[in-house]
Coordinates of C-alpha atoms and ligand atoms in Angstrom, one line a residue:
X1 CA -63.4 -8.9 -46.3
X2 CA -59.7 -9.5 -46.1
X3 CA -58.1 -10.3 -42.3
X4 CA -54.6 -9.9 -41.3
X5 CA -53.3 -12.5 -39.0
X6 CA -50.2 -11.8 -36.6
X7 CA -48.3 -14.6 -35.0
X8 CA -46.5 -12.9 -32.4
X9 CA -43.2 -13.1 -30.6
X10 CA -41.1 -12.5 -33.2
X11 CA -38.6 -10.1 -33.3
X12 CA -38.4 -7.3 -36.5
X13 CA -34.8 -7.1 -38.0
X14 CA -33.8 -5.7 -40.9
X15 CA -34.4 -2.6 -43.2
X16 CA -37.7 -1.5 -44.5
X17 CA -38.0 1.4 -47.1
X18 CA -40.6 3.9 -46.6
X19 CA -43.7 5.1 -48.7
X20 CA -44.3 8.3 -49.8
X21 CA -47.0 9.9 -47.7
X22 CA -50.4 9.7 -48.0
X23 CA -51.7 13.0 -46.0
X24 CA -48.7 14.6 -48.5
X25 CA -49.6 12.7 -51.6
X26 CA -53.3 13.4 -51.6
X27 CA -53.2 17.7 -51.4
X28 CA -50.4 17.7 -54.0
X29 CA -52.2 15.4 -56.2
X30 CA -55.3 17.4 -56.1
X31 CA -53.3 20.6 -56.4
X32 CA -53.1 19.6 -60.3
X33 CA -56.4 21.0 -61.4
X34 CA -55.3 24.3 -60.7
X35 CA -53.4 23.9 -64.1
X36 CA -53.7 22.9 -67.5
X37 CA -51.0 20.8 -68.9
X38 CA -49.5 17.1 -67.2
X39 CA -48.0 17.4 -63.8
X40 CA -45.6 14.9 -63.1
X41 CA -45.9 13.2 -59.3
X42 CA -43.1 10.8 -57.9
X43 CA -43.3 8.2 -54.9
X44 CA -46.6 8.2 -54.9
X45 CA -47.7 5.7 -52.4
X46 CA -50.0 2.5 -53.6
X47 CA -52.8 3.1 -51.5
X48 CA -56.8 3.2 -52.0
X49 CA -56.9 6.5 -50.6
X50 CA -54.9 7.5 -53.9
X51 CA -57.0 5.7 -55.5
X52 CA -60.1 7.5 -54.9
X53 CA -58.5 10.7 -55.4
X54 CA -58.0 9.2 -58.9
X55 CA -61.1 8.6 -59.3
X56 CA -62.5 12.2 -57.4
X57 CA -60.3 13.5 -60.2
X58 CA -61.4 11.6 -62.7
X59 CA -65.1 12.3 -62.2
X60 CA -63.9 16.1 -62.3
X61 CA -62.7 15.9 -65.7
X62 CA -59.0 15.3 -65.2
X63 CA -56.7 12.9 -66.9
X64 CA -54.6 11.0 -64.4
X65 CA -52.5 8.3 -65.7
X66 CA -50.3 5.9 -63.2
X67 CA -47.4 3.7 -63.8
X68 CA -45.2 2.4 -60.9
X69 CA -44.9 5.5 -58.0
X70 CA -45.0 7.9 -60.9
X71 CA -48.9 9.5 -61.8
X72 CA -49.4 12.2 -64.0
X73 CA -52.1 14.7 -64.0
X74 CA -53.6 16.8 -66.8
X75 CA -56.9 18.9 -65.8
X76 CA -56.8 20.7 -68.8
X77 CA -60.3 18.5 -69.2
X78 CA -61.5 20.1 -65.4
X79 CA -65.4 20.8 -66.6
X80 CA -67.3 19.1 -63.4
X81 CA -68.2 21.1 -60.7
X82 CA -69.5 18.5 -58.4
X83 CA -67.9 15.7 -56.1
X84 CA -70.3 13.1 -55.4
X85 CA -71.6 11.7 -52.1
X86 CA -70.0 8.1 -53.1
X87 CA -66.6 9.1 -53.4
X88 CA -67.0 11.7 -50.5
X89 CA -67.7 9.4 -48.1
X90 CA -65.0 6.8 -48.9
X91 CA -62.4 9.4 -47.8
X92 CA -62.9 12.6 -46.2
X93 CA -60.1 14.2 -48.0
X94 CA -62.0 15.0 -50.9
X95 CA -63.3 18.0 -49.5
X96 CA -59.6 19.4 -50.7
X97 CA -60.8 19.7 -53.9
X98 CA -63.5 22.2 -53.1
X99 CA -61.1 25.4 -52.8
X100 CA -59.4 24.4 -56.4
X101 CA -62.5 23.7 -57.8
X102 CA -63.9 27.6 -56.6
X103 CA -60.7 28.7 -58.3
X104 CA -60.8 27.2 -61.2
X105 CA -64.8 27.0 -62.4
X106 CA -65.8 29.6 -60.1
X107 CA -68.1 27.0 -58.8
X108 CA -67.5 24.3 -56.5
X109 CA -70.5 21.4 -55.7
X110 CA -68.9 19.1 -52.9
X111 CA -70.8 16.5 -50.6
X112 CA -70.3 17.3 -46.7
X113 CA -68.1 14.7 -45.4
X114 CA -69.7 13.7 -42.5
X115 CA -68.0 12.4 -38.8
X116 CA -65.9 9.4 -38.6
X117 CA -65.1 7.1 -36.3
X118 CA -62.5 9.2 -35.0
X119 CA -64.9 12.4 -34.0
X120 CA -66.8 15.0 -35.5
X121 CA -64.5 16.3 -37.7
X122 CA -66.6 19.7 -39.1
X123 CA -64.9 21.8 -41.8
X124 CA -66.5 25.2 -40.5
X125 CA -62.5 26.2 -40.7
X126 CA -62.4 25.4 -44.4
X127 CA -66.0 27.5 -45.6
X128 CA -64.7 30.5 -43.3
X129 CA -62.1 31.1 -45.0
X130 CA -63.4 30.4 -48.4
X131 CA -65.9 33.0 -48.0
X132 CA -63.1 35.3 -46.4
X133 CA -62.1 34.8 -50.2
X134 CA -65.6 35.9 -51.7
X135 CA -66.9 33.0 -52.0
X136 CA -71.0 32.6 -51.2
X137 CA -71.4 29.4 -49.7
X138 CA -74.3 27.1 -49.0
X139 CA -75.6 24.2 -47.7
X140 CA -77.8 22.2 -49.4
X141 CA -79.0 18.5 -49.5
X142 CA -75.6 17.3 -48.1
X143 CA -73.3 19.0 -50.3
X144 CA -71.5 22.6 -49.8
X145 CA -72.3 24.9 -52.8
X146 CA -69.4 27.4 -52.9
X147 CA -69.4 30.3 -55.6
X148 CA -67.2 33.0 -56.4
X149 CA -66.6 34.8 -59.9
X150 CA -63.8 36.6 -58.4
X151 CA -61.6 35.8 -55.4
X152 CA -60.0 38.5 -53.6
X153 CA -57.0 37.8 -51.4
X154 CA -58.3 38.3 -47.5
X155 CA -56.6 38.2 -43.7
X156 CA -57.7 34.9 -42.6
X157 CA -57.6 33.4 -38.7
X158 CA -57.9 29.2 -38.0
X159 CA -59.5 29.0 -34.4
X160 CA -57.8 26.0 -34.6
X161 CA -55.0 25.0 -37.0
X162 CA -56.1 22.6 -39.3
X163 CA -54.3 20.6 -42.0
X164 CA -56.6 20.3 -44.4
X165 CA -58.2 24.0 -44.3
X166 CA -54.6 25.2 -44.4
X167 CA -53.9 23.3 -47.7
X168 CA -57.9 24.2 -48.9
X169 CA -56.8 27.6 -48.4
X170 CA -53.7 27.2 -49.6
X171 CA -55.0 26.1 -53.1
X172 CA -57.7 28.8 -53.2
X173 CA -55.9 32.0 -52.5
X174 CA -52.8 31.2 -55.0
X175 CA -55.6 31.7 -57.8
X176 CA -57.4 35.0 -55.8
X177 CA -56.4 38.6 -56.7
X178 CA -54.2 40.0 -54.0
X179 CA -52.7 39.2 -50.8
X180 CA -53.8 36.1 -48.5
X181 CA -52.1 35.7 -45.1
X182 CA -53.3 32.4 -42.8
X183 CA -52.9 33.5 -39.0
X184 CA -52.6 29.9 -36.5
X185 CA -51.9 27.8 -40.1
X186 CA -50.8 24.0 -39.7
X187 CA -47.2 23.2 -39.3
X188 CA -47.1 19.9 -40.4
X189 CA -44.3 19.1 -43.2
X190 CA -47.4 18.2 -45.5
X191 CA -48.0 21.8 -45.9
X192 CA -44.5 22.9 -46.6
X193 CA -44.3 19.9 -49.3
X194 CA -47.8 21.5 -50.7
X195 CA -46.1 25.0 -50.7
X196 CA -43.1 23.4 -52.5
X197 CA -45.2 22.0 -55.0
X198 CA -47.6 25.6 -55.8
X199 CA -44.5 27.4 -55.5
X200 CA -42.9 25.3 -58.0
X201 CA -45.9 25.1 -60.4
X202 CA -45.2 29.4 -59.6
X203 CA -47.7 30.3 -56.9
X204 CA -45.9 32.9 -54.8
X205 CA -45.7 31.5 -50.7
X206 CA -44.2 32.9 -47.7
X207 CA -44.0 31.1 -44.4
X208 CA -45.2 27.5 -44.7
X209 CA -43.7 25.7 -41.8
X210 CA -44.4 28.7 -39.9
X211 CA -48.4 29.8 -38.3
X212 CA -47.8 32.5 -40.5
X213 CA -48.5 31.7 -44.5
X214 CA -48.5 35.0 -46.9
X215 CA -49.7 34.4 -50.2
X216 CA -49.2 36.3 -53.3
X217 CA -52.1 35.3 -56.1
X218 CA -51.1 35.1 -59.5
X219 CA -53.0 34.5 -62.6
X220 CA -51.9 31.3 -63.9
X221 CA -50.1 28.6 -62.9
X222 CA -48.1 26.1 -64.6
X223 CA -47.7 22.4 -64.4
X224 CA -44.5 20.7 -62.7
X225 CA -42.6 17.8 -61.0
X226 CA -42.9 16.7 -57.7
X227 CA -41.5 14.3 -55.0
X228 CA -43.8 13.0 -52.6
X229 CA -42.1 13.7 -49.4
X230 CA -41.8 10.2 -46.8
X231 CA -44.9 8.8 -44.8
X232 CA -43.6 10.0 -41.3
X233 CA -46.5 8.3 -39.7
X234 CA -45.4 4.7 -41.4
X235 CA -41.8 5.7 -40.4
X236 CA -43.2 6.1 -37.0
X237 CA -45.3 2.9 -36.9
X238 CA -42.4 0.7 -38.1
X239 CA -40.2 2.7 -35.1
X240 CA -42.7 1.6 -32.7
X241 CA -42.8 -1.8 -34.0
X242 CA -39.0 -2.2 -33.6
X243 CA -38.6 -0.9 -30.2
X244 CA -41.8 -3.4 -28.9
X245 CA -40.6 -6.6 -30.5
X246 CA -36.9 -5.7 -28.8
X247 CA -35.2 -6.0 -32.7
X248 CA -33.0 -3.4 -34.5
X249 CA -34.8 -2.1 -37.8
X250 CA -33.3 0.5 -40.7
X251 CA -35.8 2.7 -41.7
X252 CA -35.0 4.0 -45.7
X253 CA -35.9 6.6 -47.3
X254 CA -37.5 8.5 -44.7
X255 CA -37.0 12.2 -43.4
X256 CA -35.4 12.0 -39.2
X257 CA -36.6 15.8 -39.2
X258 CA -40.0 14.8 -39.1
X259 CA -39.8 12.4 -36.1
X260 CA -38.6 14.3 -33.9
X261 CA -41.4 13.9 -31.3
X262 CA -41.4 10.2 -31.7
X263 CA -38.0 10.1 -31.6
X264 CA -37.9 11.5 -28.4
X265 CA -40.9 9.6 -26.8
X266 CA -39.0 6.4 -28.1
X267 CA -35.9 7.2 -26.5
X268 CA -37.5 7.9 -23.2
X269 CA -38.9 4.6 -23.2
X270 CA -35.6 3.4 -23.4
X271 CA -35.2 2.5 -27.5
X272 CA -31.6 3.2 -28.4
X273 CA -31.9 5.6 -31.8
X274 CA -29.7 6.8 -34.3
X275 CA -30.4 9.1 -37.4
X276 CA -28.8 8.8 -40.4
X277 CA -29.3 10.9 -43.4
X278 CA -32.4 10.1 -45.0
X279 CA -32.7 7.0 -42.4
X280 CA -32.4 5.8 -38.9
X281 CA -32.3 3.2 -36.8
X282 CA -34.0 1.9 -34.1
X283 CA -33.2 -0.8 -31.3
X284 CA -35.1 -1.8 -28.4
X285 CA -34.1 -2.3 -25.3
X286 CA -34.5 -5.1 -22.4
X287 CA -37.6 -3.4 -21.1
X288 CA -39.9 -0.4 -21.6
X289 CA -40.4 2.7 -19.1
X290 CA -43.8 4.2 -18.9
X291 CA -43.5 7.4 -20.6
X292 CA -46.7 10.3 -20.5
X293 CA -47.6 12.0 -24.0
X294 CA -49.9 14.6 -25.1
X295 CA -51.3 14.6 -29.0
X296 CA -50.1 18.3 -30.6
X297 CA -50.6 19.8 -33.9
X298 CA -47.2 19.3 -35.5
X299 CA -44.3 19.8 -34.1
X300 CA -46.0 18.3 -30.9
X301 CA -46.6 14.4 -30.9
X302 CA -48.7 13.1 -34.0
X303 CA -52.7 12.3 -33.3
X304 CA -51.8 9.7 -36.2
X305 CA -49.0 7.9 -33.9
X306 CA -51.1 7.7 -30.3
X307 CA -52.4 4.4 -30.7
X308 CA -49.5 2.9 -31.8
X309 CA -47.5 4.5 -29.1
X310 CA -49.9 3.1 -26.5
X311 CA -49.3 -0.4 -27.7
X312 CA -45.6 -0.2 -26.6
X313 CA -47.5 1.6 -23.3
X314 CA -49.2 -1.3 -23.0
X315 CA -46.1 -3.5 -21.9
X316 CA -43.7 -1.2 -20.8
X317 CA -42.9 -0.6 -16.6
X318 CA -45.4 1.8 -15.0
X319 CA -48.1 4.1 -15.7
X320 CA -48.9 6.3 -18.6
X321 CA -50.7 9.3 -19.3
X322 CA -52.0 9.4 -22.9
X323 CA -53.8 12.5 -23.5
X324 CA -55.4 13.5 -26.9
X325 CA -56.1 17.2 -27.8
X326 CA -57.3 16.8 -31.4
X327 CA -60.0 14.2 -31.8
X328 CA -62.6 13.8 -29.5
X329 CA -63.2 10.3 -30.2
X330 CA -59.9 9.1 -31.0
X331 CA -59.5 5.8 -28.4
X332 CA -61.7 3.5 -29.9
X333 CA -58.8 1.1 -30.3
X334 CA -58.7 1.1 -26.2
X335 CA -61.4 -2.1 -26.4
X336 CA -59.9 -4.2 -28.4
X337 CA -56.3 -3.4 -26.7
X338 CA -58.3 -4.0 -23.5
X339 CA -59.8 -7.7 -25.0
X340 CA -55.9 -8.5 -25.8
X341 CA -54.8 -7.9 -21.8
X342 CA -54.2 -4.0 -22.3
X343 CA -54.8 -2.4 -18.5
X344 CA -56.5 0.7 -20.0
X345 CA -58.9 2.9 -18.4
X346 CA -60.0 6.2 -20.1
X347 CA -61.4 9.0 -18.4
X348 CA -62.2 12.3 -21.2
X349 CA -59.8 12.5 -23.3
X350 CA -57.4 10.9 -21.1
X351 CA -56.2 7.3 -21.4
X352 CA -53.9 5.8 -18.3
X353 CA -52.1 3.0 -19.7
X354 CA -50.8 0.6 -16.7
X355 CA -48.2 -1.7 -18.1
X356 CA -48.4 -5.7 -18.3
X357 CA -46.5 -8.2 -18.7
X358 CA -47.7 -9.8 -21.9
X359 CA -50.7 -9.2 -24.3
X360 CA -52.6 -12.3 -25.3
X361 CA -53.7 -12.9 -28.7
X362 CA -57.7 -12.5 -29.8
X363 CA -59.8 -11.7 -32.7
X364 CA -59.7 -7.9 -33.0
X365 CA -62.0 -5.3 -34.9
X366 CA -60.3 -2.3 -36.9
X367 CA -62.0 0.9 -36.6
X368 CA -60.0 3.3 -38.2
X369 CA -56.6 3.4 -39.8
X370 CA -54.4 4.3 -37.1
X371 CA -56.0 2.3 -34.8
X372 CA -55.9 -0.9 -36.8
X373 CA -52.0 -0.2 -37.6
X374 CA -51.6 -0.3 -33.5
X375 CA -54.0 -3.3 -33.4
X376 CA -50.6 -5.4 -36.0
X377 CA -48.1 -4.1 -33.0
X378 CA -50.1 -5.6 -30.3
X379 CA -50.4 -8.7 -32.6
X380 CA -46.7 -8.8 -32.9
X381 CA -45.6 -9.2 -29.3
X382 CA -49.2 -11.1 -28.1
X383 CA -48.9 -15.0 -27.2
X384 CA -51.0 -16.4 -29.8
X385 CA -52.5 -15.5 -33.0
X386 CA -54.4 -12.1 -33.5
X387 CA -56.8 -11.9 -36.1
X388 CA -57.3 -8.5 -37.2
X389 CA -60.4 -7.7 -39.3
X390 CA -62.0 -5.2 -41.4
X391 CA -58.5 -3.9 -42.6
X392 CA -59.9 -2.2 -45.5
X393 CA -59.1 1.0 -43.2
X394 CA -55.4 0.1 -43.5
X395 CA -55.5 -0.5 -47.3
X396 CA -56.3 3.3 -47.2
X397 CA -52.8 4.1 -45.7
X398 CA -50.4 1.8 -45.2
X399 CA -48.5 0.4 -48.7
X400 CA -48.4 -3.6 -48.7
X401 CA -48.1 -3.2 -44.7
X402 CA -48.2 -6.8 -44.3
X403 CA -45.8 -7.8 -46.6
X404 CA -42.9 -4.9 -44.9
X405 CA -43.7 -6.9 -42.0
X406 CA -43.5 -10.0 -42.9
X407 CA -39.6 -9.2 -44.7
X408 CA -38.3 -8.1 -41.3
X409 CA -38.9 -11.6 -40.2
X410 CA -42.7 -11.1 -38.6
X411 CA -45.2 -13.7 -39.4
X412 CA -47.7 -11.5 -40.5
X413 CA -49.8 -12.6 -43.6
X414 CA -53.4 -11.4 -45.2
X415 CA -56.2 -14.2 -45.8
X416 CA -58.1 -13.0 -48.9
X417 CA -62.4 -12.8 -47.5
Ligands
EPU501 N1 -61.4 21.3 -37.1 C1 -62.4 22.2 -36.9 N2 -63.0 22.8 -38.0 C2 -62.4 22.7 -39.2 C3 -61.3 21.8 -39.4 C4 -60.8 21.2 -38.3 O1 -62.9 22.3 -35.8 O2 -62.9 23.3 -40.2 C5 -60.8 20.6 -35.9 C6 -60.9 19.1 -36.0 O3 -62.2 18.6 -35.6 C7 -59.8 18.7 -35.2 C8 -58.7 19.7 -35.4 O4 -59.4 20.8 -35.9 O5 -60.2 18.7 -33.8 C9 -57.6 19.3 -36.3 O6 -58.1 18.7 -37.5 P1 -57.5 18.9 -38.9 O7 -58.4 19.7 -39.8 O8 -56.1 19.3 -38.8 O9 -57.5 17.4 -39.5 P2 -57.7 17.0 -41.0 O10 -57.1 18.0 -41.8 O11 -59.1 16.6 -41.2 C10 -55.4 15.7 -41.2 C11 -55.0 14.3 -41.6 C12 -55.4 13.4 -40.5 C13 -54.7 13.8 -39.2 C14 -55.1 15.3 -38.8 C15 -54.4 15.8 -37.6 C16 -55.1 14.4 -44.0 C17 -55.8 14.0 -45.2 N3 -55.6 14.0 -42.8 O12 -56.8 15.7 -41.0 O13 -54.9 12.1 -40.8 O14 -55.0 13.0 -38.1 O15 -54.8 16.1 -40.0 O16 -53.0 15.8 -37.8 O17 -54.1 15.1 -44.0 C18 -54.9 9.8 -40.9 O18 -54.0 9.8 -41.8 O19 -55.2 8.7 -40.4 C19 -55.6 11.0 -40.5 C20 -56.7 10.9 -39.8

């Protein structure tokens, strides 16, 4: 398996252009079999995550077809109920397709994704509101059966908001016969973009952005364009990574709207910030100040940006409190910060960070995606070499992350297995 290998102590100058997002790319792309006809996608990151929605879709019945950041999708081929346990458990997000699938077969056979490293990560959220809908659900042999010959629009409450149910739900009820309305929806510019793209293929949506999503069904739907919005959680790794090697970096092509909370964690660590449109620019300062942060459901602080923020906690002045709220088991990069000269202790869900003056270089472990992005930063500023294994998880969701790195002057390179 491929390694990634940081030299650090260099300093990251330069401009780096963005990638479309993956958490965006992945619910529009899947939106496309609730059509017949070739919808048209644009900045479409190069990730294997896309991949194996490519394939999911595939294996469905669709036609996708890729060249450059441009795939096109035509489901007019959707015949196949069923996605299998082998693509399932290569990426979680499949379970999007089970909604679409419901709406368009009026039958849905989708293997139960099961934990990750990260936590437990149920879906109880998603069936709720699919039978909410009308759809019988059952489980059987590891794989939801969901059924439905007609859907019927239905009042529907998230316990908890959840990104993925939202956009399941999303998918369903623009298909269902009457009104849908999502009470505590996800916020998180992933599901405006998805609204964007149904209410461009001529779903009728009210309210995405909001906790509060109304949704008109029609009968049909018709194939369209669409522009993958920027990765905000890349922007916000390559933020991180400028502010901790003290260098000045341009971010392109990305959306400041969406970074707000980083933004303003950044700041208060004493990173000098200015937003441009479509861009901005980040400059570290002489030395870090220990700032506290609590994981949100967007607009609060990203889950997705936590471990890389407590990289820069790491060796900044002071104490932090690094609480996370929406996985359980979402510190598992503590360790191997810990084996690099991190001071971390965790209590619950609570990690307190005490700053130190320098991280030293070892051979690290990557456990999940974010985690091994945060396990790069610590390689950047670590005396030594850092060896970072099993980066198959960051193939998943960062585009040629290495090679970004590498042209702001890191020495960051990948040794083939
Ligand atoms: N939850 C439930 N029941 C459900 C669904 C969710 O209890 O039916 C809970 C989860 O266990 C968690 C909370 O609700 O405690 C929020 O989870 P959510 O459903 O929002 O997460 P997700 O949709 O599975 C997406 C992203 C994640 C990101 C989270 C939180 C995609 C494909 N994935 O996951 O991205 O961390 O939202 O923002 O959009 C990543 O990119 O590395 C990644 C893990």
């Amino acid at each position: 398996m491929d390694k990634i290998v940081v030299e650090g102590g260099r300093q990251l100058n330069g401009e780096v252009k963005i990638s479309g997002a993956k958490n965006a790319a992945l619910p529009v792309l899947v939106a496309a079999l609730l059509t017949d006809g070739w919808n048209t996608f644009k900045n479409v990151p190069d990730l294997r995550d896309i991949d194996s929605t490519r394939q999911l879709l595939t294996h469905l019945g669709a036609a996708v077809e890729r060249s450059g950041e441009t795939v096109r999708i035509n489901a007019a081929g959707l015949n196949n109920p069923e996605a299998p346990y082998d693509i399932v458990r290569k990426m979680r997000a499949s379970i999007l397709v089970l909604g679409p699938l419901v709406a368009r077969l009026k039958r849905a056979r989708v293997s139960l994704p099961g934990g990750c490293a990260i936590g437990a990560r149920p879906i109880n959220l998603h069936l709720k509101g699919l039978a909410a809908l009308g759809a019988a659900i059952d489980l059987d042999h590891g794989y939801v059966e969901a059924k439905a010959d007609r859907l019927t629009g239905a009042d529907i409450y998230f316990d908890i908001p959840t990104v993925t149910g939202t956009e399941n739900l999303m998918m369903t009820a623009v298909l269902a016969h009457g009104t849908t309305v999502l009470r505590n929806a996800a916020r998180e510019p992933e599901i405006v973009a998805l609204a964007d793209m149904l209410t461009g293929m001529g779903a009728r949506i009210e309210g995405a952005g909001t906790s509060i999503i109304t949704i008109r069904g029609v009968d049909a739907l018709n194939p369209t364009t669409f522009t993958v919005i920027p990765d905000r959680i890349e922007a916000g790794t390559f933020m991180v990574a400028a502010a901790l090697t003290r260098g000045q970096v341009t971010l392109r092509g990305c959306e400041p709207a969406h970074l707000e909370a980083c933004t303003d964690k950044l700041k208060l660590a004493g990173a000098k910030i200015s937003v441009e449109d479509k861009g901005l620019t980040v400059a570290g300062g002489d030395a870090f100040n220990s700032v506290d942060l609590r994981t949100q459901p967007y607009p609060g602080f990203p889950t997705d940006m936590q471990a890389q923020f407590m990289v820069l906690m790491s060796v900044a002045n002071g104490l932090s409190v690094i609480s996370e709220t929406i996985f359980e088991n979402r510190f598992i990069h503590v360790s191997e910060l810990r084996r690099m000269g991190a001071d971390i202790r965790v209590t619950g869900n609570t990690a307190v960070v005490r700053g130190v003056s320098h991280l030293s270089a070892a051979p690290v472990m990557a456990s999940d995606l974010r985690a091994s992005a945060s396990l790069i930063l610590a390689g950047l500023v670590a005396k030594g070499s850092t060896e970072v294994n099993r980066v198959y998880h960051l193939d998943r969701g960062y585009q040629a992350i290495e090679k970004k790195f590498a042209a702001l002057g890191a020495a960051v390179r990948r040794l083939p297995a």
